[in-house]
Coordinates of C-alpha atoms in Angstrom, one line a residue:
Chain A
X152 CA 85.7 86.9 80.2
X153 CA 83.5 85.1 77.7
X154 CA 85.0 82.0 76.4
X155 CA 84.2 83.1 72.9
X156 CA 86.9 85.9 73.0
X157 CA 89.5 83.2 73.9
X158 CA 88.1 81.0 71.1
X159 CA 88.5 83.7 68.5
X160 CA 92.0 84.7 69.8
X161 CA 93.1 81.1 69.7
X162 CA 91.6 80.5 66.2
X163 CA 93.6 83.5 65.0
X164 CA 96.8 82.3 66.6
X165 CA 96.4 78.8 65.4
X166 CA 95.6 79.8 61.8
X167 CA 98.4 82.4 61.4
X168 CA 102.2 82.5 61.4
X169 CA 105.1 85.0 61.4
X170 CA 103.9 86.7 64.6
X171 CA 105.6 89.5 66.5
X172 CA 104.6 89.9 70.1
X173 CA 104.9 93.5 71.4
X174 CA 105.7 94.5 75.0
X175 CA 105.0 97.9 76.6
X176 CA 107.4 100.6 77.6
X177 CA 109.4 100.1 80.9
X178 CA 108.7 96.4 80.6
X179 CA 107.5 94.7 83.8
X180 CA 107.0 91.1 84.7
X181 CA 103.5 90.8 83.2
X182 CA 104.4 92.1 79.7
X183 CA 107.7 90.2 79.5
X184 CA 106.3 87.1 81.2
X185 CA 103.1 87.2 79.1
X186 CA 104.9 87.7 75.8
X187 CA 107.5 85.0 76.4
X188 CA 104.9 82.6 77.8
X189 CA 103.0 82.9 74.5
X190 CA 106.3 82.9 72.6
X191 CA 107.2 79.5 73.9
X192 CA 103.7 78.2 73.4
X193 CA 103.6 79.3 69.8
X194 CA 107.1 78.0 69.2
X195 CA 106.0 74.5 70.4
X196 CA 103.3 74.7 67.7
X197 CA 106.0 75.2 65.1
X198 CA 105.3 78.8 64.5
X199 CA 107.7 81.6 63.6
X200 CA 107.5 84.1 66.4
X201 CA 109.6 86.7 68.2
X202 CA 109.1 89.2 71.0
X203 CA 109.8 93.0 70.5
X204 CA 110.4 95.5 73.3
X205 CA 111.6 98.8 72.1
X206 CA 112.8 99.5 75.8
X207 CA 114.8 96.2 75.9
X208 CA 114.3 93.3 78.3
X209 CA 115.4 94.0 81.9
X210 CA 118.3 91.9 83.3
X211 CA 115.9 91.1 86.2
X212 CA 113.9 88.9 83.9
X213 CA 117.0 87.2 82.3
X214 CA 115.6 83.8 83.3
X215 CA 112.6 84.3 81.0
X216 CA 114.0 85.0 77.6
X217 CA 116.2 83.0 75.2
X218 CA 119.8 84.1 74.3
X219 CA 118.8 84.6 70.7
X220 CA 115.5 85.1 68.8
X221 CA 115.4 84.8 65.1
X222 CA 113.8 87.9 63.6
X223 CA 111.9 88.1 60.3
X224 CA 109.4 90.4 58.5
X225 CA 106.2 89.7 60.6
X226 CA 102.8 89.3 59.1
X227 CA 101.0 90.0 62.4
X228 CA 101.6 92.1 65.4
X229 CA 100.1 91.1 68.8
X230 CA 100.3 93.4 71.8
X231 CA 100.7 91.9 75.3
X232 CA 99.7 93.9 78.3
X233 CA 99.7 97.2 76.3
X234 CA 96.9 99.5 77.4
X235 CA 97.6 102.4 74.9
X236 CA 99.8 103.2 71.9
X237 CA 101.4 105.8 74.1
X238 CA 103.2 102.9 75.8
X239 CA 104.8 101.8 72.5
X240 CA 107.9 103.1 70.7
X241 CA 107.6 105.7 68.0
X242 CA 108.1 103.2 65.2
X243 CA 105.5 100.9 66.7
X244 CA 102.7 103.4 67.2
X245 CA 101.4 103.2 63.6
X246 CA 101.6 99.5 63.2
X247 CA 98.4 97.6 62.3
X248 CA 97.7 95.2 65.2
X249 CA 96.0 91.8 64.6
X250 CA 95.4 91.0 68.3
X251 CA 95.5 92.8 71.6
X252 CA 95.8 90.8 74.8
X253 CA 95.4 92.9 77.9
X254 CA 93.8 93.2 81.4
X255 CA 93.8 97.0 81.9
X256 CA 90.4 98.5 82.6
X257 CA 90.9 101.1 79.9
X258 CA 92.4 99.7 76.8
X259 CA 92.5 101.9 73.7
X260 CA 94.6 99.8 71.3
X261 CA 93.0 99.6 67.9
X262 CA 93.3 95.9 66.9
X263 CA 91.4 93.5 64.7
X264 CA 90.8 91.2 67.6
X265 CA 90.7 92.3 71.2
X266 CA 91.1 89.9 74.0
X267 CA 90.8 92.2 77.0
X268 CA 89.6 91.1 80.5
X269 CA 89.8 93.7 83.2
X270 CA 88.7 91.0 85.7
X271 CA 92.0 89.2 85.2
X272 CA 94.7 90.1 87.8
X273 CA 97.4 90.0 85.2
X274 CA 97.6 89.6 81.4
X275 CA 99.4 86.4 82.2
X276 CA 96.1 85.0 83.5
X277 CA 94.6 85.5 80.1
X278 CA 97.7 84.1 78.3
X279 CA 97.3 81.0 80.6
X280 CA 93.7 80.5 79.3
X281 CA 95.0 81.0 75.7
X282 CA 97.8 78.5 76.1
X283 CA 95.5 75.9 77.6
X284 CA 92.9 76.5 74.9
X285 CA 95.6 76.1 72.2
X286 CA 96.2 72.6 73.6
X287 CA 99.8 73.4 74.5
X288 CA 101.2 71.6 77.6
X289 CA 102.4 74.1 80.2
X290 CA 106.2 73.5 80.1
X291 CA 108.5 74.6 83.0
X292 CA 109.6 77.6 80.8
X293 CA 106.0 78.7 80.2
X294 CA 105.1 78.2 83.8
X295 CA 108.0 80.4 84.9
X296 CA 106.9 83.1 82.5
X297 CA 103.2 83.1 83.5
X298 CA 104.0 82.8 87.2
X299 CA 106.3 85.9 87.0
X300 CA 103.5 88.0 85.4
X301 CA 100.9 86.9 87.9
X302 CA 103.1 87.4 90.9
X303 CA 104.3 90.8 89.6
X304 CA 100.9 92.3 89.1
X305 CA 99.4 90.9 92.3
X306 CA 102.4 92.0 94.5
X307 CA 102.8 88.3 95.3
X308 CA 99.0 87.7 95.9
X309 CA 98.8 90.7 98.2
X310 CA 96.8 93.1 96.1
X311 CA 93.0 93.2 96.0
X312 CA 93.0 92.1 92.3
X313 CA 94.0 88.6 93.5
X314 CA 91.1 86.2 93.0
X315 CA 90.5 82.5 93.7
X316 CA 91.2 82.0 90.0
X317 CA 94.6 83.6 90.5
X318 CA 95.5 81.1 93.2
X319 CA 94.2 78.2 91.2
X320 CA 96.4 79.1 88.2
X321 CA 99.4 79.6 90.5
X322 CA 98.8 76.1 91.8
X323 CA 98.9 74.6 88.3
X324 CA 101.9 76.7 87.3
X325 CA 103.9 75.4 90.4
X326 CA 102.7 71.9 89.5
X327 CA 104.1 72.5 86.0
X328 CA 107.5 73.4 87.5
X329 CA 107.4 77.2 88.1
X330 CA 110.2 78.1 90.5
X331 CA 108.0 80.3 92.6
X332 CA 110.4 80.7 95.5
X333 CA 113.3 81.9 93.3
X334 CA 111.0 84.1 91.2
X335 CA 109.5 85.8 94.2
X336 CA 113.0 86.4 95.8
X337 CA 114.1 88.1 92.6
X338 CA 110.8 90.2 92.3
X339 CA 110.3 91.2 95.9
X340 CA 113.4 90.7 98.0
X341 CA 116.4 91.5 95.8
X342 CA 117.0 95.3 95.6
X343 CA 119.8 97.4 94.2
X344 CA 122.2 99.0 96.7
X345 CA 120.9 102.4 95.6
X346 CA 117.3 101.4 96.3
X347 CA 118.2 100.2 99.8
X348 CA 120.1 103.5 100.5
X349 CA 117.0 105.4 99.2
X350 CA 114.8 103.4 101.5
X351 CA 117.1 104.2 104.4
X352 CA 116.9 107.9 103.7
X353 CA 113.1 107.8 103.3
X354 CA 112.6 106.0 106.5
X355 CA 114.9 108.4 108.3
X356 CA 113.1 111.5 107.0
X357 CA 109.5 110.2 107.6
X358 CA 107.6 112.7 109.7
X359 CA 104.5 111.9 111.7
X360 CA 101.4 114.1 112.3
X361 CA 98.0 114.0 113.9
X362 CA 98.8 111.3 116.5
X363 CA 100.7 109.2 113.9
X364 CA 97.7 109.0 111.6
X365 CA 99.6 110.8 108.8
X366 CA 103.2 110.2 107.7
X367 CA 104.9 112.4 105.1
X368 CA 108.3 112.4 103.4
X369 CA 109.9 114.6 100.9
X370 CA 112.2 112.8 98.5
X371 CA 114.5 115.6 97.3
X372 CA 116.8 115.4 94.3
X373 CA 119.7 115.7 96.8
X374 CA 118.5 112.5 98.5
X375 CA 118.2 110.7 95.2
X376 CA 121.8 111.8 94.3
X377 CA 123.1 110.7 97.7
X378 CA 121.6 107.2 97.2
X379 CA 122.7 107.0 93.5
X380 CA 119.1 106.0 92.7
X381 CA 117.7 105.8 89.1
X382 CA 114.2 105.7 87.8
X383 CA 113.7 101.9 88.3
X384 CA 114.6 102.3 92.0
X385 CA 111.3 104.1 92.7
X386 CA 109.0 101.2 92.1
X387 CA 106.3 101.1 94.8
X388 CA 108.3 103.4 96.9
X389 CA 105.2 105.4 97.8
X390 CA 103.8 102.5 99.9
X391 CA 106.6 103.1 102.5
X392 CA 104.7 106.1 103.9
X393 CA 101.6 104.1 104.5
X394 CA 103.4 101.3 106.4
X395 CA 103.6 102.7 110.0
X396 CA 100.9 101.0 112.1
X397 CA 98.5 103.9 112.9
X398 CA 98.9 105.7 109.6
X399 CA 95.6 106.4 107.7
X400 CA 97.2 108.6 105.0
X401 CA 100.9 108.3 103.8
X402 CA 102.4 110.9 101.5
X403 CA 105.6 110.8 99.5
X404 CA 106.5 114.0 97.6
X405 CA 109.3 113.4 95.1
X406 CA 111.2 116.4 93.7
X407 CA 111.2 115.9 89.9
X408 CA 112.4 119.4 88.9
X409 CA 113.8 122.1 91.1
X410 CA 111.0 122.8 93.6
X411 CA 108.5 120.8 91.6
X412 CA 107.0 117.8 93.4
X413 CA 105.2 114.7 92.2
X414 CA 103.1 113.7 95.2
X415 CA 101.9 110.1 95.8
X416 CA 99.2 109.6 98.4
X417 CA 98.3 106.2 99.9
X418 CA 95.5 105.6 102.3
X419 CA 94.1 102.9 104.6
X420 CA 91.1 102.0 106.8
X421 CA 88.6 103.9 104.8
X422 CA 90.5 107.2 104.5
X423 CA 90.5 108.6 100.9
X424 CA 93.8 109.4 99.2
X425 CA 91.7 110.5 96.2
X426 CA 89.8 113.2 98.1
X427 CA 93.2 114.8 99.1
X428 CA 94.6 114.6 95.6
X429 CA 91.4 115.9 93.8
X430 CA 91.7 119.1 95.8
X431 CA 95.2 119.7 94.2
X432 CA 93.9 118.8 90.7
X433 CA 95.2 115.2 90.8
X434 CA 93.4 111.9 90.5
X435 CA 93.7 108.1 90.9
X436 CA 91.9 105.5 93.0
X437 CA 90.5 105.8 96.6
X438 CA 93.5 104.2 98.2
X439 CA 96.3 105.3 95.8
X440 CA 96.2 108.7 94.1
X441 CA 98.6 111.5 93.1
X442 CA 99.1 115.1 92.0
X443 CA 101.8 117.6 91.1
X444 CA 102.7 120.8 93.0
X445 CA 105.4 123.5 93.0
X446 CA 106.8 125.6 95.8
X447 CA 109.1 125.3 98.8
X448 CA 108.8 122.3 101.0
X449 CA 107.4 124.0 104.1
X450 CA 104.6 125.7 102.2
X451 CA 103.7 122.6 100.3
X452 CA 103.8 120.5 103.5
X453 CA 101.4 122.9 105.3
X454 CA 98.9 122.9 102.4
X455 CA 98.9 119.1 102.2
X456 CA 98.6 118.6 105.9
X457 CA 95.7 121.0 106.1
X458 CA 93.8 118.9 103.5
X459 CA 94.8 115.6 105.2
X460 CA 93.5 117.0 108.5
X461 CA 90.1 117.6 106.9
X462 CA 90.1 114.1 105.4
X463 CA 90.9 112.2 108.6
X464 CA 89.3 114.4 111.2
X465 CA 85.7 114.5 110.0
Chain B
X45 CA 99.4 63.1 105.2
X46 CA 97.4 59.9 105.3
X47 CA 93.7 60.5 105.4
X48 CA 93.4 58.1 108.3
X49 CA 95.2 60.5 110.7
X50 CA 92.6 63.1 109.7
X51 CA 89.9 60.5 110.2
X52 CA 91.1 59.6 113.7
X53 CA 91.5 63.3 114.7
X54 CA 88.0 64.2 113.4
X55 CA 86.4 61.2 115.2
X56 CA 88.0 62.3 118.4
X57 CA 86.8 65.9 118.0
X58 CA 83.3 64.8 116.9
X59 CA 82.9 62.4 119.9
X60 CA 84.2 64.7 122.6
X61 CA 83.4 68.0 124.3
X62 CA 84.8 70.6 126.7
X63 CA 87.9 71.2 124.7
X64 CA 90.7 73.6 125.3
X65 CA 92.9 74.6 122.3
X66 CA 96.4 75.5 123.3
X67 CA 98.7 78.0 121.4
X68 CA 102.5 78.2 121.5
X69 CA 104.6 81.0 123.1
X70 CA 105.1 84.2 121.2
X71 CA 101.9 83.4 119.3
X72 CA 102.1 83.9 115.6
X73 CA 99.5 83.9 112.8
X74 CA 99.6 80.1 112.4
X75 CA 99.0 79.1 116.0
X76 CA 96.4 81.9 116.6
X77 CA 94.7 81.4 113.2
X78 CA 94.7 77.6 113.5
X79 CA 93.3 77.6 117.1
X80 CA 90.5 80.1 116.3
X81 CA 89.7 78.5 113.0
X82 CA 89.1 75.2 114.8
X83 CA 87.4 77.1 117.7
X84 CA 84.8 78.5 115.4
X85 CA 84.3 75.2 113.6
X86 CA 83.8 73.3 116.9
X87 CA 81.5 76.1 118.2
X88 CA 79.3 75.6 115.1
X89 CA 79.0 71.9 116.0
X90 CA 77.6 73.1 119.4
X91 CA 80.7 72.2 121.5
X92 CA 82.1 73.9 124.5
X93 CA 85.6 75.1 123.5
X94 CA 88.0 77.9 124.3
X95 CA 91.5 78.9 123.2
X96 CA 94.4 79.4 125.7
X97 CA 97.6 81.3 125.1
X98 CA 99.7 81.8 128.2
X99 CA 101.5 84.6 126.2
X100 CA 98.2 86.4 125.4
X101 CA 96.8 87.1 121.9
X102 CA 98.7 89.8 119.9
X103 CA 96.7 93.0 119.0
X104 CA 97.8 92.4 115.4
X105 CA 95.4 89.4 115.3
X106 CA 92.5 91.3 117.0
X107 CA 90.3 90.5 114.0
X108 CA 90.6 86.8 114.6
X109 CA 89.4 86.3 118.2
X110 CA 86.1 87.1 119.9
X111 CA 85.7 89.7 122.7
X112 CA 84.9 87.1 125.2
X113 CA 85.4 83.3 125.6
X114 CA 83.6 81.4 128.2
X115 CA 86.0 79.3 130.2
X116 CA 85.3 76.0 131.9
X117 CA 87.1 73.0 133.4
X118 CA 88.3 71.3 130.1
X119 CA 88.1 67.5 129.6
X120 CA 90.6 67.6 126.7
X121 CA 93.6 69.7 125.7
X122 CA 94.5 70.0 122.0
X123 CA 97.8 71.7 121.0
X124 CA 97.8 73.7 117.8
X125 CA 101.2 74.4 116.0
X126 CA 103.1 73.5 119.2
X127 CA 106.3 71.6 118.3
X128 CA 107.6 71.1 121.9
X129 CA 106.4 71.5 125.5
X130 CA 109.3 74.1 125.8
X131 CA 106.9 76.4 123.9
X132 CA 104.2 76.1 126.5
X133 CA 103.7 78.0 129.8
X134 CA 104.9 76.4 133.0
X135 CA 101.4 75.4 134.2
X136 CA 100.7 73.8 130.7
X137 CA 103.9 71.7 130.4
X138 CA 102.5 68.8 132.5
X139 CA 99.0 68.7 131.1
X140 CA 97.9 65.5 129.4
X141 CA 97.2 66.2 125.8
X142 CA 94.5 64.4 123.8
X143 CA 95.4 65.7 120.4
X144 CA 98.4 67.4 118.9
X145 CA 97.9 69.2 115.5
X146 CA 101.2 70.5 114.0
X147 CA 103.3 70.8 110.9
X148 CA 106.8 71.1 112.3
X149 CA 109.3 68.6 111.2
X150 CA 110.3 67.7 114.7
X151 CA 107.4 67.4 117.0
X152 CA 108.0 66.1 120.5
X153 CA 104.6 66.6 122.1
X154 CA 103.4 63.6 124.0
X155 CA 99.7 63.3 123.0
X156 CA 97.1 60.5 122.7
X157 CA 96.5 61.3 119.0
X158 CA 99.1 63.0 116.9
X159 CA 98.0 64.8 113.7
X160 CA 101.4 66.0 112.4
X161 CA 102.2 66.6 108.8
X162 CA 105.6 68.3 108.0
X163 CA 104.6 68.5 104.4
X164 CA 102.0 71.1 105.2
X165 CA 103.1 74.7 104.8
X166 CA 101.2 75.7 107.9
X167 CA 99.2 74.0 110.7
X168 CA 96.3 75.9 109.2
X169 CA 96.5 73.7 106.1
X170 CA 95.9 70.7 108.4
X171 CA 93.1 72.5 110.3
X172 CA 91.5 73.2 106.9
X173 CA 91.4 69.4 106.2
X174 CA 90.0 68.7 109.6
X175 CA 87.3 71.4 109.3
X176 CA 86.3 70.1 105.9
X177 CA 86.3 66.5 107.1
X178 CA 84.1 67.5 110.1
X179 CA 81.6 68.6 107.6
X180 CA 81.7 72.2 108.8
X181 CA 81.1 74.9 106.2
X182 CA 84.0 77.3 106.0
X183 CA 82.5 80.6 107.3
X184 CA 84.1 84.0 106.6
X185 CA 85.4 83.9 110.2
X186 CA 87.1 80.5 109.7
X187 CA 88.4 81.6 106.3
X188 CA 90.1 84.7 107.8
X189 CA 91.7 82.5 110.6
X190 CA 93.0 79.8 108.2
X191 CA 94.2 82.3 105.6
X192 CA 96.1 84.2 108.3
X193 CA 98.0 81.1 109.3
X194 CA 98.8 80.1 105.8
X195 CA 100.0 83.5 104.7
X196 CA 102.0 83.9 107.9
X197 CA 103.9 80.7 107.5
X198 CA 104.5 81.0 103.8
X199 CA 105.6 84.6 103.9
X200 CA 102.6 85.3 101.6
X201 CA 103.3 82.4 99.3
X202 CA 107.0 83.4 98.9
X203 CA 108.7 80.7 100.9
X204 CA 109.7 77.3 99.5
X205 CA 107.2 75.5 101.7
X206 CA 104.4 76.9 99.4
X207 CA 102.9 74.0 97.4
X208 CA 100.1 73.8 94.8
X209 CA 97.9 72.6 97.6
X210 CA 98.6 75.8 99.6
X211 CA 97.3 77.9 96.6
X212 CA 94.3 75.6 96.2
X213 CA 93.3 76.1 99.8
X214 CA 93.9 79.9 99.6
X215 CA 91.6 80.0 96.5
X216 CA 88.8 78.3 98.5
X217 CA 89.4 80.5 101.6
X218 CA 89.0 83.6 99.5
X219 CA 85.9 82.1 97.9
X220 CA 84.6 81.6 101.5
X221 CA 85.2 85.3 102.2
X222 CA 88.7 85.6 103.6
X223 CA 89.8 89.3 103.4
X224 CA 93.2 88.4 101.9
X225 CA 94.2 91.9 100.9
X226 CA 93.5 93.4 104.4
X227 CA 95.1 90.4 106.1
X228 CA 98.3 90.6 104.1
X229 CA 98.5 94.4 104.6
X230 CA 98.4 93.8 108.4
X231 CA 100.9 90.9 108.2
X232 CA 103.5 92.2 105.8
X233 CA 103.2 96.0 105.2
X234 CA 102.2 97.5 108.5
X235 CA 105.1 98.0 110.8
X236 CA 105.7 99.9 114.1
X237 CA 107.5 103.2 114.0
X238 CA 110.3 101.6 116.0
X239 CA 110.7 98.8 113.4
X240 CA 110.9 101.3 110.6
X241 CA 113.6 103.3 112.5
X242 CA 115.5 100.1 113.1
X243 CA 115.3 99.2 109.4
X244 CA 116.6 102.6 108.5
X245 CA 119.6 102.2 110.8
X246 CA 120.3 98.7 109.5
X247 CA 120.2 99.8 105.9
X248 CA 122.4 102.8 106.7
X249 CA 125.0 100.6 108.4
X250 CA 125.1 97.8 105.9
X251 CA 128.7 97.2 104.7
X252 CA 129.6 95.5 101.5
X253 CA 132.6 93.2 100.9
X254 CA 134.1 91.0 98.1
X255 CA 132.6 92.9 95.2
X256 CA 129.2 93.2 96.9
X257 CA 128.9 89.4 97.3
X258 CA 128.8 89.8 101.1
X259 CA 126.8 92.3 103.2
X260 CA 127.2 92.6 106.9
X261 CA 125.6 94.7 109.6
X262 CA 126.1 95.0 113.3
X263 CA 122.9 95.8 115.2
X264 CA 124.2 97.2 118.5
X265 CA 122.2 97.7 121.6
X266 CA 122.7 101.5 121.1
X267 CA 120.9 101.2 117.7
X268 CA 118.1 99.3 119.2
X269 CA 117.7 101.9 122.0
X270 CA 117.8 104.7 119.4
X271 CA 115.0 103.0 117.4
X272 CA 113.1 102.2 120.5
X273 CA 112.7 98.7 119.2
X274 CA 111.4 95.7 121.2
X275 CA 111.7 92.0 120.7
X276 CA 108.7 91.7 118.2
X277 CA 110.4 94.3 116.0
X278 CA 113.1 91.8 115.0
X279 CA 110.9 89.5 113.1
X280 CA 112.7 88.4 109.8
X281 CA 115.1 91.3 110.2
X282 CA 118.0 89.1 109.2
X283 CA 116.7 88.9 105.6
X284 CA 117.6 92.6 105.0
X285 CA 121.3 91.7 104.7
X286 CA 120.6 89.2 101.9
X287 CA 118.5 91.6 99.8
X288 CA 121.1 93.6 97.9
X289 CA 121.2 92.3 94.4
X290 CA 124.7 90.7 94.2
X291 CA 124.8 89.4 97.7
X292 CA 125.5 85.7 98.2
X293 CA 125.9 85.8 101.9
X294 CA 124.2 88.4 104.2
X295 CA 125.0 88.7 107.9
X296 CA 123.3 90.4 110.7
X297 CA 125.0 90.4 114.1
X298 CA 122.8 91.5 116.9
X299 CA 124.3 92.5 120.2
X300 CA 122.3 90.6 122.9
X301 CA 124.6 91.3 125.9
X302 CA 127.5 93.7 126.1
X303 CA 129.9 92.5 123.3
X304 CA 127.9 89.3 122.9
X305 CA 126.4 88.8 119.4
X306 CA 123.7 86.6 118.0
X307 CA 124.7 86.2 114.4
X308 CA 122.2 85.4 111.7
X309 CA 123.5 84.3 108.3
X310 CA 121.4 84.1 105.1
X311 CA 122.6 82.9 101.8
X312 CA 121.5 82.8 98.1
X313 CA 122.5 81.2 94.8
X314 CA 124.0 78.0 96.2
X315 CA 126.2 79.6 98.8
X316 CA 125.9 78.0 102.2
X317 CA 125.1 80.0 105.3
X318 CA 125.3 76.7 107.3
X319 CA 129.0 76.1 106.4
X320 CA 129.8 79.5 107.8
X321 CA 127.9 79.0 111.0
X322 CA 129.1 75.4 111.6
X323 CA 132.7 76.8 111.8
X324 CA 131.6 79.0 114.7
X325 CA 129.7 76.2 116.5
X326 CA 126.3 77.2 115.2
X327 CA 123.7 75.4 113.0
X328 CA 120.5 75.8 111.0
X329 CA 119.6 75.3 107.3
X330 CA 121.7 75.7 104.2
X331 CA 120.2 79.2 103.4
X332 CA 119.4 80.3 107.0
X333 CA 121.7 79.6 109.9
X334 CA 123.1 81.2 113.0
X335 CA 125.6 81.2 115.9
X336 CA 126.7 83.1 118.9
X337 CA 130.0 84.9 119.4
X338 CA 131.7 87.3 121.8
X339 CA 134.3 90.0 121.3
X340 CA 134.7 93.5 119.9
X341 CA 133.1 94.3 116.6
X342 CA 136.2 94.6 114.4
X343 CA 137.7 91.3 115.5
X344 CA 134.4 89.4 115.1
X345 CA 133.9 91.0 111.7
X346 CA 137.4 90.0 110.5
X347 CA 136.8 86.4 111.7
X348 CA 133.4 86.1 110.0
X349 CA 134.6 87.7 106.7
X350 CA 137.5 85.3 106.5
X351 CA 135.1 82.4 106.7
X352 CA 132.7 84.0 104.2
X353 CA 135.6 84.5 101.8
X354 CA 136.4 80.8 102.0
X355 CA 132.7 79.9 101.3
X356 CA 132.1 82.2 98.3
X357 CA 135.6 82.1 96.7
X358 CA 136.2 78.4 96.1

């Protein structure tokens, strides 16, 4: 990202007051961490600022936000980690945005200033640059916020978006007091009882094909009921089918309506999940793609396996 | 670690030749990555060097070691990540060691030079300093080796041994070409079918007590047979019982002989696993401890839960 975008964004933030920071729907660690990281930084500069999330703030991130935030009529709205207005609440969609801070490759927010860098692993990496450029010392609170966003969006430094810069920022955040060990425990190890039951059922029902090079599981509504799982329990669940050692293509088909399935395909070692999904009218990335399909389990399974066979035996 | 220990170790390595690097039993990513990181560095200096592991090199680390290594009568033995001679093969125990490179808190290896730093998250952090100090450029091969060790021993930067220095080294290793994403996939996501079946059974049999503040599971020999699991499939399995969201103490009791159990206790949020284990004659750390006990499941469970109750309700 060019330094000038950071310059412009910081000049705007430094020269203005009464700012409302806006998070996206189903708030994750990057939007919540980024918004509150910037919130504490602007507070330390004596500004009036609050964070708005029409979807609320998850209890999981309770350690990031204050008990109370004083609200006021904002003069400026700043989006944090929001790629599109479709990710905002109805009463937020028509707001006029002064600044948009984001790292998504496609960002369609209409804002006066746009501070978007798709090379950043997390929006929190960009907020880190802004906070430093504003001359604010990274407090322990800010460090916890930014570390949370970075660890969330990189899967704890596992994903391919992790760069040397990501690690350098992490080093400084830990030096500034980020409780990395506790944060990662909350983000990646702690799970609800329902999630754990769901994982148990998924692992039990995983079927292997083509000499273990393909694993497939159908997550029926009955299984979800049995586990007592809710929407938030499905986070990254599709990766389970790719985890067996010889699997090139892992498939999770989740029943969303009666006999309607949302299929997530994950691949490994050069196999293309995208090729499989394109055939069924879906899309995504090479190693993570998806599509929707209707029918009975056996027919769907046969169709998918036929396509997987063509992809891995070529 | 004082720079002088690195100085002395590097002087020894620079001035000598015909070196055999020795790994510990049940070789993990740190001993294999550390030994081969140093192997490639010494090779680049034109030295005769090979790596010895009496337990072999796991297939999991196939990307780290060469197809062939020329063996010879070594003049010097250097241990890598070996805390004690008990971790060596019978024919290695009585060797005379020239240099010992390790990061374990208690290191009892008798060597001419000891390069031990318990503040390092991994032995590979120390090898990194040595390689740099030897003036060797970190090649992609060396970077993959050292990254593997660091990621292994920090649980991919999750454990409390992770320091700012750990992240700074990781940044440089990725800059030098370490394939961090592929390495972490191999280390933390890929699992054997047997391991996944075992996880499914463990999750299914997890029982909750005291308002979900304690979770306990008995891993019987029957379950292990059913999953087809072997010794290597038990790595970090004890942490599953600590993962449910409200759990303060998680217990896994693995049947090792008929009605004999090896109990692993993990705790969270200030609760002490060690207190529980000490009562049964065991030991360990505050958050991770263990003990052995014999008897039938119901009696053992009752005894353990009584002690857990005292620990968490006080």
